Amino acid sequence: QVQLVESGGGLVQAGGSLRLSCVASGIVFSSYAMSWYRQALGKQRELVATITTVGATNYADSLKGRFTISRDNAKNTVYLQMNSLKPEDTAVYYCKATALLAYWGQGTQVTVSS
């Protein structure tokens, strides 16, 4: 059974930082590209960042410089370091594992207060 479990969300003041984690089980983690998406209330889910199996990264243009995605294959974990958070970063953040199939986590809420 494939599971992706996100953690690290919470309430933070504007300008603060959070690090999200997503632990995967039931897949060969190193064979999957890993991504973070987010969905704000009433909006479509959007791609935040992706890291490939060889560690190449890609970010939404609006988030470059503030967010950093990384992975630890030994721990089956992908991270999202979020700095200089803004109220508009408030959303549910999801991780996604992609190879021939794709799997999603249940999400973790991030709330940034002004």
PDB file of N, CA and C in Angstrom:
ATOM      1  N   GLN A   1       0.847  -1.187   0.000  1.00  0.00           N
ATOM      2  CA  GLN A   1       0.000   0.000   0.000  1.00  0.00           C
ATOM      3  C   GLN A   1       0.885   1.239   0.000  1.00  0.00           C
ATOM      4  N   VAL A   2       0.617   2.126  -0.949  1.00  0.00           N
ATOM      5  CA  VAL A   2       1.404   3.345  -1.050  1.00  0.00           C
ATOM      6  C   VAL A   2       0.845   4.394  -0.098  1.00  0.00           C
ATOM      7  N   GLN A   3       1.738   5.018   0.645  1.00  0.00           N
ATOM      8  CA  GLN A   3       1.343   6.119   1.524  1.00  0.00           C
ATOM      9  C   GLN A   3       2.325   7.257   1.394  1.00  0.00           C
ATOM     10  N   LEU A   4       1.794   8.456   1.312  1.00  0.00           N
ATOM     11  CA  LEU A   4       2.580   9.678   1.388  1.00  0.00           C
ATOM     12  C   LEU A   4       2.007  10.481   2.548  1.00  0.00           C
ATOM     13  N   VAL A   5       2.823  10.769   3.521  1.00  0.00           N
ATOM     14  CA  VAL A   5       2.342  11.441   4.722  1.00  0.00           C
ATOM     15  C   VAL A   5       3.103  12.746   4.905  1.00  0.00           C
ATOM     16  N   GLU A   6       2.358  13.844   4.773  1.00  0.00           N
ATOM     17  CA  GLU A   6       2.953  15.168   4.947  1.00  0.00           C
ATOM     18  C   GLU A   6       2.892  15.589   6.410  1.00  0.00           C
ATOM     19  N   SER A   7       3.836  16.412   6.796  1.00  0.00           N
ATOM     20  CA  SER A   7       3.845  16.994   8.136  1.00  0.00           C
ATOM     21  C   SER A   7       4.606  18.308   8.096  1.00  0.00           C
ATOM     22  N   GLY A   8       4.503  19.061   9.194  1.00  0.00           N
ATOM     23  CA  GLY A   8       5.264  20.292   9.308  1.00  0.00           C
ATOM     24  C   GLY A   8       4.455  21.559   9.083  1.00  0.00           C
ATOM     25  N   GLY A   9       3.206  21.407   8.696  1.00  0.00           N
ATOM     26  CA  GLY A   9       2.376  22.584   8.520  1.00  0.00           C
ATOM     27  C   GLY A   9       1.991  23.195   9.853  1.00  0.00           C
ATOM     28  N   GLY A  10       1.356  24.344   9.775  1.00  0.00           N
ATOM     29  CA  GLY A  10       0.927  25.008  10.995  1.00  0.00           C
ATOM     30  C   GLY A  10       0.653  26.470  10.752  1.00  0.00           C
ATOM     31  N   LEU A  11       0.567  27.206  11.837  1.00  0.00           N
ATOM     32  CA  LEU A  11       0.312  28.641  11.793  1.00  0.00           C
ATOM     33  C   LEU A  11       1.617  29.386  12.025  1.00  0.00           C
ATOM     34  N   VAL A  12       1.913  30.330  11.159  1.00  0.00           N
ATOM     35  CA  VAL A  12       3.143  31.104  11.272  1.00  0.00           C
ATOM     36  C   VAL A  12       2.851  32.542  10.892  1.00  0.00           C
ATOM     37  N   GLN A  13       3.590  33.461  11.465  1.00  0.00           N
ATOM     38  CA  GLN A  13       3.434  34.868  11.112  1.00  0.00           C
ATOM     39  C   GLN A  13       4.124  35.172   9.788  1.00  0.00           C
ATOM     40  N   ALA A  14       3.639  36.172   9.120  1.00  0.00           N
ATOM     41  CA  ALA A  14       4.275  36.620   7.887  1.00  0.00           C
ATOM     42  C   ALA A  14       5.755  36.906   8.141  1.00  0.00           C
ATOM     43  N   GLY A  15       6.581  36.475   7.202  1.00  0.00           N
ATOM     44  CA  GLY A  15       8.016  36.614   7.346  1.00  0.00           C
ATOM     45  C   GLY A  15       8.691  35.409   7.975  1.00  0.00           C
ATOM     46  N   GLY A  16       7.905  34.515   8.524  1.00  0.00           N
ATOM     47  CA  GLY A  16       8.445  33.329   9.175  1.00  0.00           C
ATOM     48  C   GLY A  16       8.765  32.215   8.197  1.00  0.00           C
ATOM     49  N   SER A  17       9.186  31.086   8.757  1.00  0.00           N
ATOM     50  CA  SER A  17       9.594  29.937   7.958  1.00  0.00           C
ATOM     51  C   SER A  17       8.928  28.663   8.466  1.00  0.00           C
ATOM     52  N   LEU A  18       8.772  27.738   7.571  1.00  0.00           N
ATOM     53  CA  LEU A  18       8.310  26.393   7.908  1.00  0.00           C
ATOM     54  C   LEU A  18       9.044  25.406   7.016  1.00  0.00           C
ATOM     55  N   ARG A  19       9.236  24.199   7.521  1.00  0.00           N
ATOM     56  CA  ARG A  19       9.754  23.123   6.690  1.00  0.00           C
ATOM     57  C   ARG A  19       8.752  21.990   6.677  1.00  0.00           C
ATOM     58  N   LEU A  20       8.260  21.686   5.502  1.00  0.00           N
ATOM     59  CA  LEU A  20       7.342  20.570   5.329  1.00  0.00           C
ATOM     60  C   LEU A  20       8.127  19.307   4.993  1.00  0.00           C
ATOM     61  N   SER A  21       7.606  18.190   5.457  1.00  0.00           N
ATOM     62  CA  SER A  21       8.187  16.891   5.149  1.00  0.00           C
ATOM     63  C   SER A  21       7.100  15.988   4.571  1.00  0.00           C
ATOM     64  N   CYS A  22       7.513  15.091   3.718  1.00  0.00           N
ATOM     65  CA  CYS A  22       6.603  14.080   3.170  1.00  0.00           C
ATOM     66  C   CYS A  22       7.353  12.756   3.147  1.00  0.00           C
ATOM     67  N   VAL A  23       6.857  11.827   3.933  1.00  0.00           N
ATOM     68  CA  VAL A  23       7.483  10.506   4.010  1.00  0.00           C
ATOM     69  C   VAL A  23       6.679   9.532   3.162  1.00  0.00           C
ATOM     70  N   ALA A  24       7.374   8.831   2.300  1.00  0.00           N
ATOM     71  CA  ALA A  24       6.725   7.878   1.403  1.00  0.00           C
ATOM     72  C   ALA A  24       6.995   6.449   1.848  1.00  0.00           C
ATOM     73  N   SER A  25       6.010   5.604   1.642  1.00  0.00           N
ATOM     74  CA  SER A  25       6.168   4.168   1.876  1.00  0.00           C
ATOM     75  C   SER A  25       5.406   3.422   0.796  1.00  0.00           C
ATOM     76  N   GLY A  26       5.847   2.195   0.526  1.00  0.00           N
ATOM     77  CA  GLY A  26       5.172   1.376  -0.476  1.00  0.00           C
ATOM     78  C   GLY A  26       5.622   1.629  -1.899  1.00  0.00           C
ATOM     79  N   ILE A  27       6.619   2.493  -2.086  1.00  0.00           N
ATOM     80  CA  ILE A  27       7.183   2.749  -3.415  1.00  0.00           C
ATOM     81  C   ILE A  27       8.696   2.709  -3.329  1.00  0.00           C
ATOM     82  N   VAL A  28       9.328   2.551  -4.471  1.00  0.00           N
ATOM     83  CA  VAL A  28      10.788   2.694  -4.548  1.00  0.00           C
ATOM     84  C   VAL A  28      11.038   4.187  -4.699  1.00  0.00           C
ATOM     85  N   PHE A  29      11.225   4.823  -3.566  1.00  0.00           N
ATOM     86  CA  PHE A  29      11.220   6.290  -3.505  1.00  0.00           C
ATOM     87  C   PHE A  29      12.200   6.908  -4.499  1.00  0.00           C
ATOM     88  N   SER A  30      13.370   6.343  -4.617  1.00  0.00           N
ATOM     89  CA  SER A  30      14.407   6.946  -5.468  1.00  0.00           C
ATOM     90  C   SER A  30      14.022   6.930  -6.946  1.00  0.00           C
ATOM     91  N   SER A  31      13.025   6.157  -7.308  1.00  0.00           N
ATOM     92  CA  SER A  31      12.597   6.060  -8.707  1.00  0.00           C
ATOM     93  C   SER A  31      11.494   7.047  -9.064  1.00  0.00           C
ATOM     94  N   TYR A  32      11.067   7.826  -8.098  1.00  0.00           N
ATOM     95  CA  TYR A  32       9.959   8.746  -8.291  1.00  0.00           C
ATOM     96  C   TYR A  32      10.415  10.191  -8.250  1.00  0.00           C
ATOM     97  N   ALA A  33       9.925  10.970  -9.219  1.00  0.00           N
ATOM     98  CA  ALA A  33      10.012  12.413  -9.087  1.00  0.00           C
ATOM     99  C   ALA A  33       9.035  12.828  -7.994  1.00  0.00           C
ATOM    100  N   MET A  34       9.443  13.789  -7.196  1.00  0.00           N
ATOM    101  CA  MET A  34       8.604  14.242  -6.083  1.00  0.00           C
ATOM    102  C   MET A  34       8.261  15.715  -6.268  1.00  0.00           C
ATOM    103  N   SER A  35       7.032  16.036  -5.958  1.00  0.00           N
ATOM    104  CA  SER A  35       6.564  17.408  -6.134  1.00  0.00           C
ATOM    105  C   SER A  35       5.775  17.855  -4.917  1.00  0.00           C
ATOM    106  N   TRP A  36       5.748  19.157  -4.756  1.00  0.00           N
ATOM    107  CA  TRP A  36       4.843  19.803  -3.798  1.00  0.00           C
ATOM    108  C   TRP A  36       3.860  20.651  -4.597  1.00  0.00           C
ATOM    109  N   TYR A  37       2.610  20.519  -4.236  1.00  0.00           N
ATOM    110  CA  TYR A  37       1.539  21.341  -4.776  1.00  0.00           C
ATOM    111  C   TYR A  37       0.874  22.050  -3.609  1.00  0.00           C
ATOM    112  N   ARG A  38       0.092  23.063  -3.937  1.00  0.00           N
ATOM    113  CA  ARG A  38      -0.706  23.697  -2.901  1.00  0.00           C
ATOM    114  C   ARG A  38      -2.057  24.104  -3.479  1.00  0.00           C
ATOM    115  N   GLN A  39      -3.018  24.174  -2.575  1.00  0.00           N
ATOM    116  CA  GLN A  39      -4.365  24.579  -2.972  1.00  0.00           C
ATOM    117  C   GLN A  39      -4.933  25.495  -1.911  1.00  0.00           C
ATOM    118  N   ALA A  40      -5.134  26.736  -2.305  1.00  0.00           N
ATOM    119  CA  ALA A  40      -5.767  27.697  -1.413  1.00  0.00           C
ATOM    120  C   ALA A  40      -7.279  27.561  -1.514  1.00  0.00           C
ATOM    121  N   LEU A  41      -7.961  28.014  -0.499  1.00  0.00           N
ATOM    122  CA  LEU A  41      -9.417  27.907  -0.454  1.00  0.00           C
ATOM    123  C   LEU A  41     -10.040  28.593  -1.664  1.00  0.00           C
ATOM    124  N   GLY A  42     -10.847  27.858  -2.402  1.00  0.00           N
ATOM    125  CA  GLY A  42     -11.529  28.416  -3.562  1.00  0.00           C
ATOM    126  C   GLY A  42     -10.689  28.538  -4.814  1.00  0.00           C
ATOM    127  N   LYS A  43      -9.474  28.028  -4.761  1.00  0.00           N
ATOM    128  CA  LYS A  43      -8.584  28.117  -5.922  1.00  0.00           C
ATOM    129  C   LYS A  43      -8.174  26.734  -6.408  1.00  0.00           C
ATOM    130  N   GLN A  44      -7.622  26.689  -7.595  1.00  0.00           N
ATOM    131  CA  GLN A  44      -7.148  25.430  -8.155  1.00  0.00           C
ATOM    132  C   GLN A  44      -5.824  25.033  -7.511  1.00  0.00           C
ATOM    133  N   ARG A  45      -5.585  23.737  -7.492  1.00  0.00           N
ATOM    134  CA  ARG A  45      -4.302  23.244  -7.010  1.00  0.00           C
ATOM    135  C   ARG A  45      -3.218  23.681  -7.987  1.00  0.00           C
ATOM    136  N   GLU A  46      -2.088  24.129  -7.427  1.00  0.00           N
ATOM    137  CA  GLU A  46      -1.004  24.618  -8.280  1.00  0.00           C
ATOM    138  C   GLU A  46       0.320  23.969  -7.878  1.00  0.00           C
ATOM    139  N   LEU A  47       1.185  23.824  -8.857  1.00  0.00           N
ATOM    140  CA  LEU A  47       2.501  23.244  -8.623  1.00  0.00           C
ATOM    141  C   LEU A  47       3.380  24.260  -7.896  1.00  0.00           C
ATOM    142  N   VAL A  48       4.044  23.786  -6.859  1.00  0.00           N
ATOM    143  CA  VAL A  48       4.983  24.630  -6.124  1.00  0.00           C
ATOM    144  C   VAL A  48       6.411  24.325  -6.570  1.00  0.00           C
ATOM    145  N   ALA A  49       6.787  23.059  -6.530  1.00  0.00           N
ATOM    146  CA  ALA A  49       8.158  22.686  -6.867  1.00  0.00           C
ATOM    147  C   ALA A  49       8.226  21.196  -7.159  1.00  0.00           C
ATOM    148  N   THR A  50       9.224  20.827  -7.944  1.00  0.00           N
ATOM    149  CA  THR A  50       9.476  19.431  -8.294  1.00  0.00           C
ATOM    150  C   THR A  50      10.960  19.141  -8.160  1.00  0.00           C
ATOM    151  N   ILE A  51      11.257  17.925  -7.725  1.00  0.00           N
ATOM    152  CA  ILE A  51      12.640  17.449  -7.715  1.00  0.00           C
ATOM    153  C   ILE A  51      12.650  16.083  -8.399  1.00  0.00           C
ATOM    154  N   THR A  52      13.553  15.926  -9.366  1.00  0.00           N
ATOM    155  CA  THR A  52      13.592  14.692 -10.140  1.00  0.00           C
ATOM    156  C   THR A  52      14.365  13.612  -9.389  1.00  0.00           C
ATOM    157  N   THR A  53      14.439  12.449 -10.014  1.00  0.00           N
ATOM    158  CA  THR A  53      15.161  11.335  -9.395  1.00  0.00           C
ATOM    159  C   THR A  53      16.655  11.615  -9.281  1.00  0.00           C
ATOM    160  N   VAL A  54      17.154  12.508 -10.096  1.00  0.00           N
ATOM    161  CA  VAL A  54      18.587  12.843 -10.028  1.00  0.00           C
ATOM    162  C   VAL A  54      18.839  14.169  -9.328  1.00  0.00           C
ATOM    163  N   GLY A  55      17.786  14.736  -8.757  1.00  0.00           N
ATOM    164  CA  GLY A  55      17.966  15.922  -7.931  1.00  0.00           C
ATOM    165  C   GLY A  55      17.802  17.256  -8.639  1.00  0.00           C
ATOM    166  N   ALA A  56      17.395  17.233  -9.882  1.00  0.00           N
ATOM    167  CA  ALA A  56      17.132  18.501 -10.559  1.00  0.00           C
ATOM    168  C   ALA A  56      15.843  19.101 -10.018  1.00  0.00           C
ATOM    169  N   THR A  57      15.822  20.399  -9.863  1.00  0.00           N
ATOM    170  CA  THR A  57      14.672  21.064  -9.249  1.00  0.00           C
ATOM    171  C   THR A  57      14.032  22.067 -10.200  1.00  0.00           C
ATOM    172  N   ASN A  58      12.757  22.290  -9.955  1.00  0.00           N
ATOM    173  CA  ASN A  58      12.010  23.265 -10.739  1.00  0.00           C
ATOM    174  C   ASN A  58      10.981  23.902  -9.809  1.00  0.00           C
ATOM    175  N   TYR A  59      10.788  25.210  -9.965  1.00  0.00           N
ATOM    176  CA  TYR A  59       9.894  25.949  -9.070  1.00  0.00           C
ATOM    177  C   TYR A  59       8.901  26.788  -9.858  1.00  0.00           C
ATOM    178  N   ALA A  60       7.766  27.025  -9.229  1.00  0.00           N
ATOM    179  CA  ALA A  60       6.862  28.036  -9.760  1.00  0.00           C
ATOM    180  C   ALA A  60       7.603  29.360  -9.751  1.00  0.00           C
ATOM    181  N   ASP A  61       7.468  30.111 -10.830  1.00  0.00           N
ATOM    182  CA  ASP A  61       8.238  31.352 -10.970  1.00  0.00           C
ATOM    183  C   ASP A  61       8.038  32.293  -9.783  1.00  0.00           C
ATOM    184  N   SER A  62       6.834  32.357  -9.287  1.00  0.00           N
ATOM    185  CA  SER A  62       6.513  33.313  -8.220  1.00  0.00           C
ATOM    186  C   SER A  62       7.131  32.924  -6.881  1.00  0.00           C
ATOM    187  N   LEU A  63       7.651  31.689  -6.785  1.00  0.00           N
ATOM    188  CA  LEU A  63       8.171  31.213  -5.504  1.00  0.00           C
ATOM    189  C   LEU A  63       9.689  31.061  -5.488  1.00  0.00           C
ATOM    190  N   LYS A  64      10.309  31.247  -6.637  1.00  0.00           N
ATOM    191  CA  LYS A  64      11.765  31.096  -6.695  1.00  0.00           C
ATOM    192  C   LYS A  64      12.438  32.038  -5.707  1.00  0.00           C
ATOM    193  N   GLY A  65      13.398  31.483  -4.990  1.00  0.00           N
ATOM    194  CA  GLY A  65      14.148  32.295  -4.036  1.00  0.00           C
ATOM    195  C   GLY A  65      13.607  32.223  -2.626  1.00  0.00           C
ATOM    196  N   ARG A  66      12.364  31.819  -2.459  1.00  0.00           N
ATOM    197  CA  ARG A  66      11.790  31.709  -1.114  1.00  0.00           C
ATOM    198  C   ARG A  66      11.605  30.258  -0.680  1.00  0.00           C
ATOM    199  N   PHE A  67      11.313  29.385  -1.631  1.00  0.00           N
ATOM    200  CA  PHE A  67      11.050  27.979  -1.321  1.00  0.00           C
ATOM    201  C   PHE A  67      12.183  27.119  -1.879  1.00  0.00           C
ATOM    202  N   THR A  68      12.511  26.047  -1.150  1.00  0.00           N
ATOM    203  CA  THR A  68      13.528  25.110  -1.586  1.00  0.00           C
ATOM    204  C   THR A  68      13.031  23.691  -1.379  1.00  0.00           C
ATOM    205  N   ILE A  69      13.076  22.907  -2.446  1.00  0.00           N
ATOM    206  CA  ILE A  69      12.696  21.501  -2.358  1.00  0.00           C
ATOM    207  C   ILE A  69      13.963  20.661  -2.296  1.00  0.00           C
ATOM    208  N   SER A  70      13.929  19.605  -1.509  1.00  0.00           N
ATOM    209  CA  SER A  70      15.062  18.691  -1.413  1.00  0.00           C
ATOM    210  C   SER A  70      14.529  17.301  -1.095  1.00  0.00           C
ATOM    211  N   ARG A  71      15.391  16.308  -1.245  1.00  0.00           N
ATOM    212  CA  ARG A  71      14.980  14.943  -0.960  1.00  0.00           C
ATOM    213  C   ARG A  71      16.104  14.194  -0.279  1.00  0.00           C
ATOM    214  N   ASP A  72      15.707  13.214   0.522  1.00  0.00           N
ATOM    215  CA  ASP A  72      16.647  12.310   1.173  1.00  0.00           C
ATOM    216  C   ASP A  72      16.171  10.903   0.853  1.00  0.00           C
ATOM    217  N   ASN A  73      16.820  10.284  -0.116  1.00  0.00           N
ATOM    218  CA  ASN A  73      16.367   8.959  -0.544  1.00  0.00           C
ATOM    219  C   ASN A  73      16.557   7.906   0.543  1.00  0.00           C
ATOM    220  N   ALA A  74      17.529   8.097   1.397  1.00  0.00           N
ATOM    221  CA  ALA A  74      17.747   7.136   2.489  1.00  0.00           C
ATOM    222  C   ALA A  74      16.595   7.154   3.489  1.00  0.00           C
ATOM    223  N   LYS A  75      15.905   8.283   3.572  1.00  0.00           N
ATOM    224  CA  LYS A  75      14.791   8.425   4.512  1.00  0.00           C
ATOM    225  C   LYS A  75      13.434   8.418   3.806  1.00  0.00           C
ATOM    226  N   ASN A  76      13.435   8.202   2.498  1.00  0.00           N
ATOM    227  CA  ASN A  76      12.190   8.208   1.716  1.00  0.00           C
ATOM    228  C   ASN A  76      11.390   9.483   1.961  1.00  0.00           C
ATOM    229  N   THR A  77      12.091  10.592   2.014  1.00  0.00           N
ATOM    230  CA  THR A  77      11.464  11.847   2.416  1.00  0.00           C
ATOM    231  C   THR A  77      11.808  12.968   1.446  1.00  0.00           C
ATOM    232  N   VAL A  78      10.809  13.781   1.166  1.00  0.00           N
ATOM    233  CA  VAL A  78      10.998  15.012   0.413  1.00  0.00           C
ATOM    234  C   VAL A  78      10.621  16.172   1.327  1.00  0.00           C
ATOM    235  N   TYR A  79      11.353  17.247   1.200  1.00  0.00           N
ATOM    236  CA  TYR A  79      11.171  18.414   2.062  1.00  0.00           C
ATOM    237  C   TYR A  79      10.817  19.647   1.229  1.00  0.00           C
ATOM    238  N   LEU A  80      10.145  20.571   1.873  1.00  0.00           N
ATOM    239  CA  LEU A  80       9.929  21.882   1.287  1.00  0.00           C
ATOM    240  C   LEU A  80      10.243  22.921   2.357  1.00  0.00           C
ATOM    241  N   GLN A  81      11.351  23.607   2.181  1.00  0.00           N
ATOM    242  CA  GLN A  81      11.715  24.703   3.081  1.00  0.00           C
ATOM    243  C   GLN A  81      11.080  25.981   2.551  1.00  0.00           C
ATOM    244  N   MET A  82      10.291  26.610   3.385  1.00  0.00           N
ATOM    245  CA  MET A  82       9.568  27.810   2.978  1.00  0.00           C
ATOM    246  C   MET A  82      10.004  28.969   3.867  1.00  0.00           C
ATOM    247  N   ASN A  83      10.578  29.988   3.255  1.00  0.00           N
ATOM    248  CA  ASN A  83      11.056  31.160   3.970  1.00  0.00           C
ATOM    249  C   ASN A  83      10.288  32.397   3.551  1.00  0.00           C
ATOM    250  N   SER A  84      10.403  33.429   4.363  1.00  0.00           N
ATOM    251  CA  SER A  84       9.744  34.715   4.054  1.00  0.00           C
ATOM    252  C   SER A  84       8.286  34.504   3.665  1.00  0.00           C
ATOM    253  N   LEU A  85       7.596  33.758   4.472  1.00  0.00           N
ATOM    254  CA  LEU A  85       6.214  33.402   4.147  1.00  0.00           C
ATOM    255  C   LEU A  85       5.303  34.620   4.136  1.00  0.00           C
ATOM    256  N   LYS A  86       4.331  34.558   3.247  1.00  0.00           N
ATOM    257  CA  LYS A  86       3.361  35.632   3.058  1.00  0.00           C
ATOM    258  C   LYS A  86       1.951  35.085   3.297  1.00  0.00           C
ATOM    259  N   PRO A  87       1.027  35.951   3.636  1.00  0.00           N
ATOM    260  CA  PRO A  87      -0.359  35.462   3.820  1.00  0.00           C
ATOM    261  C   PRO A  87      -0.891  34.723   2.599  1.00  0.00           C
ATOM    262  N   GLU A  88      -0.459  35.125   1.421  1.00  0.00           N
ATOM    263  CA  GLU A  88      -0.935  34.456   0.203  1.00  0.00           C
ATOM    264  C   GLU A  88      -0.353  33.053   0.023  1.00  0.00           C
ATOM    265  N   ASP A  89       0.571  32.656   0.867  1.00  0.00           N
ATOM    266  CA  ASP A  89       1.077  31.282   0.864  1.00  0.00           C
ATOM    267  C   ASP A  89       0.152  30.344   1.637  1.00  0.00           C
ATOM    268  N   THR A  90      -0.844  30.892   2.284  1.00  0.00           N
ATOM    269  CA  THR A  90      -1.802  30.068   3.022  1.00  0.00           C
ATOM    270  C   THR A  90      -2.510  29.104   2.078  1.00  0.00           C
ATOM    271  N   ALA A  91      -2.432  27.816   2.405  1.00  0.00           N
ATOM    272  CA  ALA A  91      -3.002  26.781   1.539  1.00  0.00           C
ATOM    273  C   ALA A  91      -2.810  25.428   2.210  1.00  0.00           C
ATOM    274  N   VAL A  92      -3.434  24.429   1.630  1.00  0.00           N
ATOM    275  CA  VAL A  92      -3.101  23.047   1.955  1.00  0.00           C
ATOM    276  C   VAL A  92      -2.004  22.624   0.996  1.00  0.00           C
ATOM    277  N   TYR A  93      -0.936  22.092   1.547  1.00  0.00           N
ATOM    278  CA  TYR A  93       0.211  21.676   0.756  1.00  0.00           C
ATOM    279  C   TYR A  93       0.213  20.155   0.640  1.00  0.00           C
ATOM    280  N   TYR A  94       0.352  19.690  -0.592  1.00  0.00           N
ATOM    281  CA  TYR A  94       0.314  18.266  -0.896  1.00  0.00           C
ATOM    282  C   TYR A  94       1.633  17.818  -1.511  1.00  0.00           C
ATOM    283  N   CYS A  95       2.059  16.610  -1.199  1.00  0.00           N
ATOM    284  CA  CYS A  95       3.170  16.043  -1.952  1.00  0.00           C
ATOM    285  C   CYS A  95       2.631  15.008  -2.929  1.00  0.00           C
ATOM    286  N   LYS A  96       3.383  14.844  -3.988  1.00  0.00           N
ATOM    287  CA  LYS A  96       3.005  13.937  -5.073  1.00  0.00           C
ATOM    288  C   LYS A  96       4.230  13.178  -5.515  1.00  0.00           C
ATOM    289  N   ALA A  97       4.059  11.885  -5.696  1.00  0.00           N
ATOM    290  CA  ALA A  97       5.115  11.021  -6.226  1.00  0.00           C
ATOM    291  C   ALA A  97       4.717  10.600  -7.629  1.00  0.00           C
ATOM    292  N   THR A  98       5.619  10.774  -8.573  1.00  0.00           N
ATOM    293  CA  THR A  98       5.303  10.495  -9.970  1.00  0.00           C
ATOM    294  C   THR A  98       6.352   9.601 -10.604  1.00  0.00           C
ATOM    295  N   ALA A  99       5.881   8.499 -11.183  1.00  0.00           N
ATOM    296  CA  ALA A  99       6.704   7.673 -12.058  1.00  0.00           C
ATOM    297  C   ALA A  99       5.735   7.230 -13.166  1.00  0.00           C
ATOM    298  N   LEU A 100       5.575   5.942 -13.367  1.00  0.00           N
ATOM    299  CA  LEU A 100       4.541   5.496 -14.310  1.00  0.00           C
ATOM    300  C   LEU A 100       3.156   5.800 -13.753  1.00  0.00           C
ATOM    301  N   LEU A 101       3.034   5.703 -12.437  1.00  0.00           N
ATOM    302  CA  LEU A 101       1.814   6.095 -11.729  1.00  0.00           C
ATOM    303  C   LEU A 101       2.115   7.295 -10.847  1.00  0.00           C
ATOM    304  N   ALA A 102       1.060   7.926 -10.393  1.00  0.00           N
ATOM    305  CA  ALA A 102       1.215   9.072  -9.495  1.00  0.00           C
ATOM    306  C   ALA A 102       0.408   8.842  -8.225  1.00  0.00           C
ATOM    307  N   TYR A 103       0.991   9.287  -7.131  1.00  0.00           N
ATOM    308  CA  TYR A 103       0.337   9.147  -5.830  1.00  0.00           C
ATOM    309  C   TYR A 103       0.380  10.484  -5.110  1.00  0.00           C
ATOM    310  N   TRP A 104      -0.681  10.720  -4.343  1.00  0.00           N
ATOM    311  CA  TRP A 104      -0.801  11.975  -3.601  1.00  0.00           C
ATOM    312  C   TRP A 104      -0.887  11.702  -2.099  1.00  0.00           C
ATOM    313  N   GLY A 105      -0.377  12.647  -1.355  1.00  0.00           N
ATOM    314  CA  GLY A 105      -0.595  12.641   0.079  1.00  0.00           C
ATOM    315  C   GLY A 105      -1.913  13.324   0.417  1.00  0.00           C
ATOM    316  N   GLN A 106      -2.231  13.354   1.715  1.00  0.00           N
ATOM    317  CA  GLN A 106      -3.496  13.923   2.174  1.00  0.00           C
ATOM    318  C   GLN A 106      -3.400  15.415   2.415  1.00  0.00           C
ATOM    319  N   GLY A 107      -2.210  15.940   2.481  1.00  0.00           N
ATOM    320  CA  GLY A 107      -2.042  17.380   2.630  1.00  0.00           C
ATOM    321  C   GLY A 107      -1.788  17.826   4.054  1.00  0.00           C
ATOM    322  N   THR A 108      -1.154  18.975   4.166  1.00  0.00           N
ATOM    323  CA  THR A 108      -0.922  19.604   5.465  1.00  0.00           C
ATOM    324  C   THR A 108      -1.229  21.090   5.321  1.00  0.00           C
ATOM    325  N   GLN A 109      -1.937  21.619   6.307  1.00  0.00           N
ATOM    326  CA  GLN A 109      -2.386  23.016   6.240  1.00  0.00           C
ATOM    327  C   GLN A 109      -1.262  23.956   6.662  1.00  0.00           C
ATOM    328  N   VAL A 110      -1.059  24.971   5.856  1.00  0.00           N
ATOM    329  CA  VAL A 110      -0.140  26.061   6.195  1.00  0.00           C
ATOM    330  C   VAL A 110      -0.956  27.349   6.234  1.00  0.00           C
ATOM    331  N   THR A 111      -0.895  28.032   7.351  1.00  0.00           N
ATOM    332  CA  THR A 111      -1.608  29.286   7.507  1.00  0.00           C
ATOM    333  C   THR A 111      -0.619  30.370   7.899  1.00  0.00           C
ATOM    334  N   VAL A 112      -0.581  31.433   7.122  1.00  0.00           N
ATOM    335  CA  VAL A 112       0.337  32.538   7.371  1.00  0.00           C
ATOM    336  C   VAL A 112      -0.492  33.756   7.760  1.00  0.00           C
ATOM    337  N   SER A 113      -0.286  34.236   8.963  1.00  0.00           N
ATOM    338  CA  SER A 113      -1.039  35.385   9.456  1.00  0.00           C
ATOM    339  C   SER A 113      -0.281  36.674   9.161  1.00  0.00           C
ATOM    340  N   SER A 114      -1.038  37.725   8.947  1.00  0.00           N
ATOM    341  CA  SER A 114      -0.418  39.019   8.624  1.00  0.00           C
ATOM    342  C   SER A 114      -0.122  39.821   9.872  1.00  0.00           C
TER     343      SER A 114
END
